[in-house]
Amino acid sequence: MELLVYLAGQIHDDWREQLRKKAEERGLPIIFKGPQEDHDRSDAIGELIKGKQPNAVYRDHAASELNNLRTRIWMQKADVVIALFGEKYRQWNTAMDAAMAIQMGKPLILVRPESLHHPLKELSQRAQVTVETVDQALDALAYVLE
Amino acid sequence: MELLVYLAGQIHDDWREQLRKKAEERGLPIIFKGPQEDHDRSDAIGELIKGKQPNAVYRDHAASELNNLRTRIWMQKADVVIALFGEKYRQWNTAMDAAMAIQMGKPLILVRPESLHHPLKELSQRAQVTVETVDQALDALAYVLE
Amino acid sequence: MELLVYLAGQIHDDWREQLRKKAEERGLPIIFKGPQEDHDRSDAIGELIKGKQPNAVYRDHAASELNNLRTRIWMQKADVVIALFGEKYRQWNTAMDAAMAIQMGKPLILVRPESLHHPLKELSQRAQVTVETVDQALDALAYVLE
Amino acid sequence: MELLVYLAGQIHDDWREQLRKKAEERGLPIIFKGPQEDHDRSDAIGELIKGKQPNAVYRDHAASELNNLRTRIWMQKADVVIALFGEKYRQWNTAMDAAMAIQMGKPLILVRPESLHHPLKELSQRAQVTVETVDQALDALAYVLE
Amino acid sequence: MELLVYLAGQIHDDWREQLRKKAEERGLPIIFKGPQEDHDRSDAIGELIKGKQPNAVYRDHAASELNNLRTRIWMQKADVVIALFGEKYRQWNTAMDAAMAIQMGKPLILVRPESLHHPLKELSQRAQVTVETVDQALDALAYVLE
Amino acid sequence: MELLVYLAGQIHDDWREQLRKKAEERGLPIIFKGPQEDHDRSDAIGELIKGKQPNAVYRDHAASELNNLRTRIWMQKADVVIALFGEKYRQWNTAMDAAMAIQMGKPLILVRPESLHHPLKELSQRAQVTVETVDQALDALAYVLE
Amino acid sequence: MELLVYLAGQIHDDWREQLRKKAEERGLPIIFKGPQEDHDRSDAIGELIKGKQPNAVYRDHAASELNNLRTRIWMQKADVVIALFGEKYRQWNTAMDAAMAIQMGKPLILVRPESLHHPLKELSQRAQVTVETVDQALDALAYVLE
Amino acid sequence: MELLVYLAGQIHDDWREQLRKKAEERGLPIIFKGPQEDHDRSDAIGELIKGKQPNAVYRDHAASELNNLRTRIWMQKADVVIALFGEKYRQWNTAMDAAMAIQMGKPLILVRPESLHHPLKELSQRAQVTVETVDQALDALAYVLE
């Protein structure tokens, strides 16, 4: 029986691709979904589809319509959500996705370096699991599938 | 008919108190609730109630049990949630509360300086109203009560 | 025991005011809520609160943030929704509010002239009650309160 | 992973068929469902199944029982709803389906010519995505599936 | 703290009035609501409000619009539902109200003579409490309020 | 795309078997589920599995545990519920299943002879479709699948 | 603004009465509800209301109908649930109430001596707050009300 | 059509394995899921994945994060939950899982020796089926699948 896992978090490196590869190597029956990982495309998608917007705020608004469409569809189908926080960026999207998962009753695996324990303490307390690395998150999924 | 409004956001100045005063001056029948506004008390409350914890991570975890208790109770009773973002701090709690409100079906009024429009674009697109000042949020509530 | 009734529909005449008066004359313990009834204010409210928008589409978008805030708050508190359709205007807001009420599990009283039975047939079939006049809708509420 | 998309909107031309063909050409794994597209059959289906009704209002009521049965079943299974508005007709069914989708928590893609932005402003503000052409709606789905 | 109790069941004698009186004598803080108790009025209410219908089936349909409006409003507000079955009549309304209460998560007190245990066995098994007399149902409520 | 249809109603003749055969002949992709159709087994199943019960009431209670287990599992998976009423028997189980379906948001097709329109009027008004024969119910499903 | 708190747990001493008194002394606006605290009455209530049952299992079953009626009504109205575990008794009722509260989305305060941390670890991890004494639970409520 | 059944209860013998074998022998299309059955691994999994914890309480807390992750995922996918109670151990996890199933609307089959009828009476009254042996639980599932 396959699990569908949504991968929330930054899109500045290839952590999702590495996770997919490791899951495959371990033979885990997991389908991973996530946001658009091409950062420029993610920012531009609103104008690419809806056309030129009058200013930067509305350019962002248009992009968010599409990015949220994608997130909502895959998160509604997901069995579990992994949310990865790092040292850089504000990552409010990640916090939003993580909190949505909690409120939807989907188990959340929060991944954050220990250095972020203070600002993420309330989110961590409501997550189902808090770990420090993506590999630990994969260990958690493997445990479910044992 | 009174409205109950939950005020999510930073606890480093007295914006909630000012909002309460202005609502009263305008005669608006609104009850405001929010998190613990004494920052030190908010961080210490876990150990104050549960006793000494073995390290900083678990000190934070204990505090979050109490802070989330408070947040969940008042947000479940709220008719509307206002979430205020500022230039400083990571404010992941604010993002969490804002996203929870959206997923609970509670209308969210997002307050953020225009300078933050890019990192908050997905949250803003799912909020019911996005404004730039707390006074505008109060105008929005006043409009509901006209 | 009071009922809270949301009055969806056009805002071009004073049908809500007349309904309030008749309910009062009959001594019915009903609180009526509804959208902003000043049409110009309803269209302008976005720019009044959020400031000048770059074009007509975004002016409308801003106004809708506030109008939907109001509608959502009162509809979530309502026990019953009355939706009035007339011969004029497209009234897509009215259809939206009526359908929202159905999906929220709130009983809907649909008021429409018989001449509109064909285009409103699917909405009528899912309404709890379909009548032709606002007075009949009030009779229905009175029957609940007998 | 396939998506199931419900296509709400007028049934006076073959826009659904064209959309199906384009999705196929682009290799998108989408199953489209929608209302009965034969307009006469849609109006007559009540009497065809339930027998002669006493007047036009009840003829319509009977047809709506069947049309709503169909709509409810496919919308409950849908991952996304596309609602197309055009210049002609009152299209209250389309508004009903669009609002139902929003309230069910299904992402809504609203398609409308820019000329209709004013009467559809409240619906547009609550949709997940608003575009002007069916092709843009397909672009949005393709973005989800990238 | 008051309880609101909905009284489903036949409307051919004054069992509700007697229950109200006994609750009052015992000083129980209970508000009782129920269907229209005037049987002729209950059957006629559709035509009284909506006007003459083309035949007996639609006369009944019209009456049910109003009767169901009343039932839905009070049952949604109720803390508990009592459903009384007797030897006479088909009482499908009573069964409907009882099952609705169960599915809404409202505790159901089923009252039926022991002679009906066989045809009501599945409903009884899903009720919260099954008793044989209305007085026993009142005892159950009194126990909650001790 | 297959539909799962739950068939509520009496178990005294083979109407379900006939319906299955007709659906197959028409090539409709429908899976039918329903209660235990062997009446004696349905009544005895409690004691068959749980052992001898102390009296007839508890024998029925035990049987209902099993019958309700079956009904709940298949109804939760069903896309549509058909409930058949006939002239004979009290059929409170059928009314229970029908009302459960309505409250669960599953479309209900009510089948009843016209002669029963009066006692079933409130249930009929809340059903999605009311017809007089099982064949008409199958026509309705076929219409959904066109 | 008052809070309604349900007190789950053993009924062998007067811990609820003491908690009520302390809350009053601290001026906390809390209404406490809970199960029947007279143990013999709790066990006997089924036969007291429903009459003699055929054996001990059914005597218990009858009592549970009434005890669960009471628990469900007050827990559905509660803002918070406190569940107290002690060294003695199996306390499966307490575990049931605690888990129900979690699944209903009601914040749970779990009170247990540290000695029980191992057998209660999964319940504790899903509770909102875990403390060791009833006084600490009251401190938690006081913190919410500050 | 396959059923997914979650097996809650003690992990000190191989009752799940035996149940799987018997279901297979009877040709029942059932997939069984359950908690980690290796008791030591279940207790150690927190530190195995998250690393050394500061004391026994937090070691247990960490393990519970993972065990609850597993339980939540499979229970959310389950059609039915079987909960087995025995004479030994406190089994608060079993009670938690059983109560969660009830509140999630999943049918619960409670298995307990008759000797435990008193302490489990409230849980039993809310279960869908109560039996005394795992074989009887399998009989119940077989009855659903007839």
Tab-separated table of N, CA and C in Angstrom, chain D residues 9 22 25 27 35 38 41-42 47 55 62 65 71-72 79 88 104 107 114 119 122 126-127 130-131 135-136 143-144:
chain	number	residue	atom	x	y	z
D	9	GLY	N	-20.656	24.891	-16.116
D	9	GLY	CA	-20.835	25.999	-17.057
D	9	GLY	C	-21.840	25.658	-18.136
D	22	LYS	N	-7.631	18.920	-26.093
D	22	LYS	CA	-6.363	19.608	-25.812
D	22	LYS	C	-5.588	18.953	-24.663
D	25	GLU	N	-3.969	15.964	-26.095
D	25	GLU	CA	-2.809	16.325	-26.925
D	25	GLU	C	-1.584	16.666	-26.077
D	27	GLY	N	-1.017	15.387	-23.263
D	27	GLY	CA	-0.658	14.215	-22.460
D	27	GLY	C	-0.947	14.381	-20.978
D	35	PRO	N	-21.871	18.151	-16.424
D	35	PRO	CA	-23.322	17.930	-16.508
D	35	PRO	C	-23.679	17.302	-17.858
D	38	ASP	N	-26.371	17.658	-23.536
D	38	ASP	CA	-27.470	17.777	-24.506
D	38	ASP	C	-28.574	18.579	-23.816
D	41	ARG	N	-32.158	17.258	-23.675
D	41	ARG	CA	-32.238	16.093	-22.790
D	41	ARG	C	-32.170	16.528	-21.320
D	42	SER	N	-31.321	17.486	-21.039
D	42	SER	CA	-31.192	18.002	-19.680
D	42	SER	C	-32.528	18.566	-19.177
D	47	GLU	N	-39.169	14.349	-16.853
D	47	GLU	CA	-40.374	13.666	-17.354
D	47	GLU	C	-40.022	12.356	-18.046
D	55	ASN	N	-47.216	20.596	-14.396
D	55	ASN	CA	-47.020	21.912	-15.027
D	55	ASN	C	-45.526	22.172	-15.225
D	62	ALA	N	-38.594	18.204	-11.567
D	62	ALA	CA	-38.238	16.801	-11.814
D	62	ALA	C	-36.898	16.703	-12.550
D	65	GLU	N	-34.000	17.229	-10.179
D	65	GLU	CA	-33.644	16.085	-9.325
D	65	GLU	C	-32.544	15.268	-9.983
D	71	THR	N	-24.639	16.088	-10.890
D	71	THR	CA	-23.650	17.084	-10.449
D	71	THR	C	-23.049	16.729	-9.098
D	72	ARG	N	-23.900	16.333	-8.170
D	72	ARG	CA	-23.387	16.042	-6.825
D	72	ARG	C	-22.399	14.875	-6.830
D	79	ASP	N	-11.291	16.523	-7.892
D	79	ASP	CA	-10.163	17.170	-7.220
D	79	ASP	C	-10.183	18.678	-7.429
D	88	LYS	N	-23.570	35.304	-22.273
D	88	LYS	CA	-24.997	35.007	-22.407
D	88	LYS	C	-25.538	34.141	-21.268
D	104	MET	N	-17.120	23.284	-0.342
D	104	MET	CA	-16.657	21.904	-0.114
D	104	MET	C	-15.140	21.835	0.065
D	107	PRO	N	-10.626	23.196	-4.786
D	107	PRO	CA	-10.111	24.388	-5.486
D	107	PRO	C	-10.932	24.685	-6.729
D	114	GLU	N	-13.042	39.198	-19.231
D	114	GLU	CA	-12.769	40.321	-18.334
D	114	GLU	C	-13.984	41.229	-18.189
D	119	PRO	N	-19.742	41.888	-12.062
D	119	PRO	CA	-20.772	41.048	-11.420
D	119	PRO	C	-20.220	39.773	-10.789
D	122	GLU	N	-17.220	38.977	-6.318
D	122	GLU	CA	-17.183	38.244	-5.046
D	122	GLU	C	-16.844	36.756	-5.269
D	126	ARG	N	-13.168	34.589	-4.091
D	126	ARG	CA	-13.115	33.349	-3.310
D	126	ARG	C	-12.655	32.145	-4.139
D	127	ALA	N	-12.570	32.308	-5.453
D	127	ALA	CA	-12.024	31.227	-6.281
D	127	ALA	C	-10.537	31.062	-5.974
D	130	THR	N	-8.534	32.786	-11.012
D	130	THR	CA	-9.447	33.377	-11.991
D	130	THR	C	-8.683	33.624	-13.289
D	131	VAL	N	-9.233	33.099	-14.376
D	131	VAL	CA	-8.616	33.322	-15.689
D	131	VAL	C	-9.695	33.727	-16.678
D	135	ASP	N	-8.301	27.799	-22.108
D	135	ASP	CA	-6.911	27.391	-22.300
D	135	ASP	C	-6.052	27.757	-21.084
D	136	GLN	N	-6.322	28.906	-20.508
D	136	GLN	CA	-5.575	29.284	-19.296
D	136	GLN	C	-5.882	28.327	-18.144
D	143	TYR	N	0.236	23.087	-14.855
D	143	TYR	CA	1.230	23.539	-13.862
D	143	TYR	C	1.184	22.658	-12.606
D	144	VAL	N	0.001	22.265	-12.199
D	144	VAL	CA	-0.139	21.373	-11.044
D	144	VAL	C	0.528	20.023	-11.305
